[in-house]
Each structure stands twice: as structure tokens, then as C-alpha cells.
Amino acid sequence: MMKFFVYELKKNVWTLVVLTALATILYVVVQSASNVIWKSPSGQISVETPQIGVVYGELGVLCTLVPVLMYSFKMNKRSVDEFYSLPIKREKIYLAKTLAGLILVMVPYAVAYWSGFLSVALRENYYHLGYYAAGYFGGVLFGLCLYGINSFAFARANRITDGIIFIVAYMLIAGSLQAFCPKFSPKRRLLPKILLPIAVCGISAQISPC
């Protein structure tokens, strides 16, 4: 399995480079162009909202795009036959692809996040920069949940377009639960407790397919 995992990483190395570069450049440019503080003519200082939502949005895009890249081989009979003919169990194939996919998500997110942090830290600001650590790990947890759910949703389909539709449908369902059910309010912090088990089941379903 390790050889197959290394093969997947080598095959996707340029994809990793491109995704990392795009995510980092976009976030740093937005962060650098935004005002960290604003001074009124009277001298009053106002602290602007940090652009951290940009990198979270990039993480969401990665968690949607990467499952399509990693599991689209299931939609083609020829590629399925090629993969299943390898002298390796199917479970290990899916495990290797899942781990490679997580790297394609987490590395661009990490590089972009901390690059954006540096662009803020090196400028005059009044932020409590220590909270960026909590924000990073919160994003990691969110990414794991979203990646697992999207992977599960996409792999249920027989065609790429159907898989994308399934991903959108799952997102709409999750959004509806959060919007219309007060008990799923983020203030009560119950939504992550529900999403995480679903994500674990989704990733497990990819590692141990039927």
C-alpha cells in the first residue's frame, strides 16, 4: 500500500503545487490589500474585520474539488478495471487515495492560512494573534468533516455530474438543518458534533467500499 500511496502523491504533486500556489496567492493578496485598521480624521482608530473568511472559503472549495479529482476513477469502467487489477486490496486503494486527497486539501490550506497570518502579523494591527492558532485547528476540523461528507456523497454516484449534484444536495441539506432548526445553531455547538461522525462514516465508507 505504501508504494501505491507514494505513487498517488507523485502523480498529484503538480496538482498540489498549483492548488497551494492559487490558494496562497489569493489569500495573501486579499489580506494585504485590506485595511487592518482605520483611522478617522479625528484620530479615532477602528479595527477592521480580518479576511480569514477568504481562506475558509478556499478550504471549502478544496474539500469539494479534491474528492472529485480523487474518486472520479470510479466513474470510468476502464480505470476501475485497471485499479482493481492491481495486486493490492480495494480497501488499501481507497485508503491511499483518501490520505492523498487529505494532503491535497490540508497542505494548501495550511500554507495559505499561515502566509495570510504573516501578512497580518508584519503589519500594524490590534488583533489578538494567538487566536489564529485556534482558528487554524478549527478549520482543520471543518475540512475533515466537509471532505468526508463530500467524498461520501460524490462516490455514491455513477457519473461525475451526478456526483457533483449529490455534493450540492448534501450541502443544501446541511444548510437547511442549520438555518431552520434552532437546535443546530452554532451557538450550541451541536452541528460539529453531528457532522464529525457523519464525516468519519463517509471516510470509512471510502476506505471500505461495498
PDB file of N, CA, C and O in Angstrom, residues 74-111:
ATOM      1  N   LYS A  74     -13.795   6.050 -10.342  1.00  0.00           N
ATOM      2  CA  LYS A  74     -14.888   5.091 -10.179  1.00  0.00           C
ATOM      3  C   LYS A  74     -15.947   5.236 -11.258  1.00  0.00           C
ATOM      4  O   LYS A  74     -16.755   4.330 -11.462  1.00  0.00           O
ATOM      5  N   MET A  75     -15.954   6.390 -11.944  1.00  0.00           N
ATOM      6  CA  MET A  75     -16.989   6.662 -12.930  1.00  0.00           C
ATOM      7  C   MET A  75     -16.635   6.118 -14.314  1.00  0.00           C
ATOM      8  O   MET A  75     -17.447   6.220 -15.234  1.00  0.00           O
ATOM      9  N   ASN A  76     -15.422   5.587 -14.448  1.00  0.00           N
ATOM     10  CA  ASN A  76     -14.978   5.069 -15.734  1.00  0.00           C
ATOM     11  C   ASN A  76     -14.647   3.586 -15.606  1.00  0.00           C
ATOM     12  O   ASN A  76     -13.801   3.211 -14.797  1.00  0.00           O
ATOM     13  N   LYS A  77     -15.314   2.753 -16.396  1.00  0.00           N
ATOM     14  CA  LYS A  77     -15.140   1.303 -16.262  1.00  0.00           C
ATOM     15  C   LYS A  77     -13.700   0.875 -16.527  1.00  0.00           C
ATOM     16  O   LYS A  77     -13.166  -0.008 -15.842  1.00  0.00           O
ATOM     17  N   ARG A  78     -13.060   1.517 -17.495  1.00  0.00           N
ATOM     18  CA  ARG A  78     -11.695   1.134 -17.836  1.00  0.00           C
ATOM     19  C   ARG A  78     -10.733   1.424 -16.685  1.00  0.00           C
ATOM     20  O   ARG A  78      -9.906   0.579 -16.321  1.00  0.00           O
ATOM     21  N   SER A  79     -10.849   2.611 -16.093  1.00  0.00           N
ATOM     22  CA  SER A  79      -9.959   2.953 -14.986  1.00  0.00           C
ATOM     23  C   SER A  79     -10.265   2.114 -13.748  1.00  0.00           C
ATOM     24  O   SER A  79      -9.351   1.751 -13.004  1.00  0.00           O
ATOM     25  N   VAL A  80     -11.535   1.786 -13.554  1.00  0.00           N
ATOM     26  CA  VAL A  80     -11.894   0.919 -12.424  1.00  0.00           C
ATOM     27  C   VAL A  80     -11.236  -0.443 -12.583  1.00  0.00           C
ATOM     28  O   VAL A  80     -10.662  -0.994 -11.626  1.00  0.00           O
ATOM     29  N   ASP A  81     -11.319  -1.000 -13.777  1.00  0.00           N
ATOM     30  CA  ASP A  81     -10.708  -2.309 -14.029  1.00  0.00           C
ATOM     31  C   ASP A  81      -9.192  -2.258 -13.824  1.00  0.00           C
ATOM     32  O   ASP A  81      -8.597  -3.204 -13.299  1.00  0.00           O
ATOM     33  N   GLU A  82      -8.579  -1.144 -14.230  1.00  0.00           N
ATOM     34  CA  GLU A  82      -7.130  -1.012 -14.068  1.00  0.00           C
ATOM     35  C   GLU A  82      -6.743  -0.970 -12.593  1.00  0.00           C
ATOM     36  O   GLU A  82      -5.796  -1.642 -12.170  1.00  0.00           O
ATOM     37  N   PHE A  83      -7.472  -0.207 -11.810  1.00  0.00           N
ATOM     38  CA  PHE A  83      -7.151  -0.098 -10.391  1.00  0.00           C
ATOM     39  C   PHE A  83      -7.426  -1.404  -9.656  1.00  0.00           C
ATOM     40  O   PHE A  83      -6.633  -1.841  -8.816  1.00  0.00           O
ATOM     41  N   TYR A  84      -8.537  -2.034  -9.967  1.00  0.00           N
ATOM     42  CA  TYR A  84      -8.902  -3.251  -9.257  1.00  0.00           C
ATOM     43  C   TYR A  84      -8.057  -4.448  -9.683  1.00  0.00           C
ATOM     44  O   TYR A  84      -8.064  -5.484  -9.014  1.00  0.00           O
ATOM     45  N   SER A  85      -7.340  -4.301 -10.797  1.00  0.00           N
ATOM     46  CA  SER A  85      -6.454  -5.381 -11.230  1.00  0.00           C
ATOM     47  C   SER A  85      -5.091  -5.314 -10.552  1.00  0.00           C
ATOM     48  O   SER A  85      -4.277  -6.225 -10.700  1.00  0.00           O
ATOM     49  N   LEU A  86      -4.840  -4.249  -9.804  1.00  0.00           N
ATOM     50  CA  LEU A  86      -3.565  -4.115  -9.101  1.00  0.00           C
ATOM     51  C   LEU A  86      -3.464  -5.140  -7.972  1.00  0.00           C
ATOM     52  O   LEU A  86      -4.484  -5.523  -7.378  1.00  0.00           O
ATOM     53  N   PRO A  87      -2.248  -5.597  -7.675  1.00  0.00           N
ATOM     54  CA  PRO A  87      -2.067  -6.587  -6.600  1.00  0.00           C
ATOM     55  C   PRO A  87      -2.164  -5.950  -5.210  1.00  0.00           C
ATOM     56  O   PRO A  87      -1.237  -6.027  -4.400  1.00  0.00           O
ATOM     57  N   ILE A  88      -3.268  -5.285  -4.962  1.00  0.00           N
ATOM     58  CA  ILE A  88      -3.494  -4.614  -3.689  1.00  0.00           C
ATOM     59  C   ILE A  88      -4.989  -4.622  -3.409  1.00  0.00           C
ATOM     60  O   ILE A  88      -5.801  -4.524  -4.330  1.00  0.00           O
ATOM     61  N   LYS A  89      -5.355  -4.773  -2.166  1.00  0.00           N
ATOM     62  CA  LYS A  89      -6.767  -4.841  -1.801  1.00  0.00           C
ATOM     63  C   LYS A  89      -7.460  -3.511  -2.081  1.00  0.00           C
ATOM     64  O   LYS A  89      -6.850  -2.451  -2.003  1.00  0.00           O
ATOM     65  N   ARG A  90      -8.765  -3.596  -2.376  1.00  0.00           N
ATOM     66  CA  ARG A  90      -9.517  -2.385  -2.672  1.00  0.00           C
ATOM     67  C   ARG A  90      -9.508  -1.418  -1.492  1.00  0.00           C
ATOM     68  O   ARG A  90      -9.441  -0.207  -1.685  1.00  0.00           O
ATOM     69  N   GLU A  91      -9.596  -1.978  -0.295  1.00  0.00           N
ATOM     70  CA  GLU A  91      -9.601  -1.115   0.889  1.00  0.00           C
ATOM     71  C   GLU A  91      -8.338  -0.264   0.961  1.00  0.00           C
ATOM     72  O   GLU A  91      -8.380   0.918   1.317  1.00  0.00           O
ATOM     73  N   LYS A  92      -7.201  -0.833   0.597  1.00  0.00           N
ATOM     74  CA  LYS A  92      -5.946  -0.102   0.649  1.00  0.00           C
ATOM     75  C   LYS A  92      -5.862   0.932  -0.473  1.00  0.00           C
ATOM     76  O   LYS A  92      -5.253   1.987  -0.309  1.00  0.00           O
ATOM     77  N   ILE A  93      -6.474   0.610  -1.610  1.00  0.00           N
ATOM     78  CA  ILE A  93      -6.521   1.589  -2.699  1.00  0.00           C
ATOM     79  C   ILE A  93      -7.280   2.827  -2.252  1.00  0.00           C
ATOM     80  O   ILE A  93      -6.821   3.967  -2.430  1.00  0.00           O
ATOM     81  N   TYR A  94      -8.438   2.617  -1.642  1.00  0.00           N
ATOM     82  CA  TYR A  94      -9.251   3.739  -1.193  1.00  0.00           C
ATOM     83  C   TYR A  94      -8.600   4.469  -0.027  1.00  0.00           C
ATOM     84  O   TYR A  94      -8.727   5.697   0.089  1.00  0.00           O
ATOM     85  N   LEU A  95      -7.922   3.745   0.835  1.00  0.00           N
ATOM     86  CA  LEU A  95      -7.223   4.387   1.946  1.00  0.00           C
ATOM     87  C   LEU A  95      -6.120   5.297   1.424  1.00  0.00           C
ATOM     88  O   LEU A  95      -5.965   6.436   1.871  1.00  0.00           O
ATOM     89  N   ALA A  96      -5.344   4.795   0.467  1.00  0.00           N
ATOM     90  CA  ALA A  96      -4.262   5.593  -0.113  1.00  0.00           C
ATOM     91  C   ALA A  96      -4.809   6.833  -0.810  1.00  0.00           C
ATOM     92  O   ALA A  96      -4.264   7.936  -0.669  1.00  0.00           O
ATOM     93  N   LYS A  97      -5.885   6.680  -1.559  1.00  0.00           N
ATOM     94  CA  LYS A  97      -6.483   7.818  -2.258  1.00  0.00           C
ATOM     95  C   LYS A  97      -7.079   8.819  -1.269  1.00  0.00           C
ATOM     96  O   LYS A  97      -7.011  10.036  -1.480  1.00  0.00           O
ATOM     97  N   THR A  98      -7.666   8.311  -0.191  1.00  0.00           N
ATOM     98  CA  THR A  98      -8.241   9.196   0.816  1.00  0.00           C
ATOM     99  C   THR A  98      -7.156  10.016   1.501  1.00  0.00           C
ATOM    100  O   THR A  98      -7.298  11.230   1.688  1.00  0.00           O
ATOM    101  N   LEU A  99      -6.064   9.381   1.877  1.00  0.00           N
ATOM    102  CA  LEU A  99      -4.959  10.085   2.524  1.00  0.00           C
ATOM    103  C   LEU A  99      -4.315  11.088   1.575  1.00  0.00           C
ATOM    104  O   LEU A  99      -3.982  12.212   1.973  1.00  0.00           O
ATOM    105  N   ALA A 100      -4.138  10.684   0.324  1.00  0.00           N
ATOM    106  CA  ALA A 100      -3.571  11.605  -0.669  1.00  0.00           C
ATOM    107  C   ALA A 100      -4.497  12.810  -0.869  1.00  0.00           C
ATOM    108  O   ALA A 100      -4.036  13.953  -0.991  1.00  0.00           O
ATOM    109  N   GLY A 101      -5.798  12.544  -0.874  1.00  0.00           N
ATOM    110  CA  GLY A 101      -6.763  13.630  -1.014  1.00  0.00           C
ATOM    111  C   GLY A 101      -6.717  14.594   0.158  1.00  0.00           C
ATOM    112  O   GLY A 101      -6.809  15.818  -0.021  1.00  0.00           O
ATOM    113  N   LEU A 102      -6.579  14.058   1.364  1.00  0.00           N
ATOM    114  CA  LEU A 102      -6.483  14.923   2.540  1.00  0.00           C
ATOM    115  C   LEU A 102      -5.238  15.818   2.472  1.00  0.00           C
ATOM    116  O   LEU A 102      -5.273  16.972   2.887  1.00  0.00           O
ATOM    117  N   ILE A 103      -4.155  15.276   1.941  1.00  0.00           N
ATOM    118  CA  ILE A 103      -2.945  16.084   1.774  1.00  0.00           C
ATOM    119  C   ILE A 103      -3.185  17.204   0.765  1.00  0.00           C
ATOM    120  O   ILE A 103      -2.755  18.348   0.963  1.00  0.00           O
ATOM    121  N   LEU A 104      -3.900  16.894  -0.319  1.00  0.00           N
ATOM    122  CA  LEU A 104      -4.211  17.906  -1.325  1.00  0.00           C
ATOM    123  C   LEU A 104      -5.101  19.010  -0.768  1.00  0.00           C
ATOM    124  O   LEU A 104      -5.136  20.125  -1.311  1.00  0.00           O
ATOM    125  N   VAL A 105      -5.831  18.698   0.298  1.00  0.00           N
ATOM    126  CA  VAL A 105      -6.689  19.703   0.930  1.00  0.00           C
ATOM    127  C   VAL A 105      -5.938  20.473   2.009  1.00  0.00           C
ATOM    128  O   VAL A 105      -5.958  21.710   2.046  1.00  0.00           O
ATOM    129  N   MET A 106      -5.271  19.744   2.895  1.00  0.00           N
ATOM    130  CA  MET A 106      -4.709  20.358   4.094  1.00  0.00           C
ATOM    131  C   MET A 106      -3.422  21.148   3.843  1.00  0.00           C
ATOM    132  O   MET A 106      -3.177  22.151   4.516  1.00  0.00           O
ATOM    133  N   VAL A 107      -2.591  20.711   2.905  1.00  0.00           N
ATOM    134  CA  VAL A 107      -1.347  21.443   2.636  1.00  0.00           C
ATOM    135  C   VAL A 107      -1.626  22.823   2.048  1.00  0.00           C
ATOM    136  O   VAL A 107      -1.094  23.833   2.549  1.00  0.00           O
ATOM    137  N   PRO A 108      -2.460  22.947   0.995  1.00  0.00           N
ATOM    138  CA  PRO A 108      -2.764  24.301   0.507  1.00  0.00           C
ATOM    139  C   PRO A 108      -3.426  25.175   1.566  1.00  0.00           C
ATOM    140  O   PRO A 108      -3.122  26.371   1.666  1.00  0.00           O
ATOM    141  N   TYR A 109      -4.313  24.579   2.360  1.00  0.00           N
ATOM    142  CA  TYR A 109      -4.972  25.349   3.424  1.00  0.00           C
ATOM    143  C   TYR A 109      -3.958  25.851   4.440  1.00  0.00           C
ATOM    144  O   TYR A 109      -3.986  27.025   4.827  1.00  0.00           O
ATOM    145  N   ALA A 110      -3.050  24.974   4.876  1.00  0.00           N
ATOM    146  CA  ALA A 110      -2.065  25.356   5.884  1.00  0.00           C
ATOM    147  C   ALA A 110      -1.130  26.447   5.364  1.00  0.00           C
ATOM    148  O   ALA A 110      -0.875  27.448   6.057  1.00  0.00           O
ATOM    149  N   VAL A 111      -0.619  26.272   4.162  1.00  0.00           N
ATOM    150  CA  VAL A 111       0.315  27.257   3.601  1.00  0.00           C
ATOM    151  C   VAL A 111      -0.382  28.603   3.408  1.00  0.00           C
ATOM    152  O   VAL A 111       0.169  29.666   3.746  1.00  0.00           O
TER     153      VAL A 111
END
